[in-house]
Amino acid sequence: MTRFERLQLFINTHFSEQQCTLAAITADASFRCYYRLNCANNSFIVMDSDPLKVNNAPYISLNSVFTQQGFLLPAIIASDEQQGFFILSDLGSTHLADMLDDEHRTEYYQQLIKLSVQWAKTPAAAAMQAYDKKFIAVELGIFSQWLMHDFIDCELTAEQQMLWQTSCDLLSNTMLAQPSVTMHRDYHSRNIMRCNQQWAIIDYQDAVRGPLCYDLVSLLRDCYFKLPESELTHLVKYGYDEFNRQGLIANVTFNEFKYWFDLTGLQRHLKAAGIFCRLYLRDGKKGYLANILPTLAYIVEVAANYSELQALGLFIQNTIAPKVVERLAKERT
């Protein structure tokens, strides 16, 4: 029996007497698959999350944690944890990504900044790992392994290796200097939904305890959408003020906060660029290749503002990006 046939049997145990239709939804960047299930004028989301590929325990336990804190998440209606099948509430199909041309966009971002600050205040839970020095190093290693080594076959000189390690140490130390809060870790326009005039959060299962600025960076320096500089500056300041109002920072100047924000963004975008390569090389997902160069451009742009990171920015701009362009050209032929 195929996995899909087992999934259908699971659905039938809960909707045996009803006429149902099942339609595939575009898969996300993980190993999970999603379907929309329509039964008797009711709509549900079916998630296929193979436990041989995905640890589903955090998804289940953190669903309870964040729901109890008042956040709108997909409710788990039924599950077969052994097989990794879940029936979830349907939050619709409108993401923040679909609303970015709206005249109220800045207002939406302000609402979501406030929501992220409330998320940050969620008490630590057993399923939340510490986003510590080792964790940060592993994520930076995604860039060096999957992009530099596997995607463009770039062998670093001794000088370049020293530059890379020095830059990684600086980014890591800056992130660890921040207050530790609850992080969503992927708080961006494709993981935030609008449902019944409320903001809903999906893909929360990778939540950890880590640097204060991380989710703000995920939201405002989104790999899939670039805010105009003036709007970005306004919203970063709004975030700074909100963190102060909620007592998550004290005696931190805006310039110090902006430094945290910018360097946290560099680490996140290095990781993201590596993940886009991994999604293609390991998982065969071509759709993320188009995001690699814009993500590298973020890194170059921000690094140019700090003398201690200008060499890294030039390395990305003059050595890495041209090789990525070459590889992408080959993939198109």
Short mmCIF file of N, CA and C in Angstrom, two decimals, residues 48 94 141 242 261 281 303 323:
data_model
loop_
_atom_site.label_atom_id
_atom_site.label_comp_id
_atom_site.label_asym_id
_atom_site.label_seq_id
_atom_site.Cartn_x
_atom_site.Cartn_y
_atom_site.Cartn_z
N ASP A 48 0.63 15.69 5.55
CA ASP A 48 1.37 14.43 5.50
C ASP A 48 2.80 14.75 5.91
N THR A 94 -4.98 33.15 2.23
CA THR A 94 -4.43 34.50 2.12
C THR A 94 -3.25 34.66 3.07
N GLY A 141 27.16 27.07 8.61
CA GLY A 141 27.76 25.98 7.84
C GLY A 141 26.91 25.56 6.64
N GLU A 242 8.71 49.20 20.44
CA GLU A 242 7.81 48.18 20.98
C GLU A 242 8.54 47.25 21.95
N PHE A 261 20.23 44.18 14.75
CA PHE A 261 19.30 43.86 13.67
C PHE A 261 20.05 43.54 12.38
N LEU A 281 19.61 21.19 -4.65
CA LEU A 281 20.54 20.07 -4.81
C LEU A 281 20.05 18.79 -4.14
N ALA A 303 26.50 44.70 4.68
CA ALA A 303 27.90 44.61 5.08
C ALA A 303 28.68 45.87 4.74
N LYS A 323 30.07 33.53 -9.34
CA LYS A 323 30.02 32.08 -9.53
C LYS A 323 28.59 31.57 -9.45
#
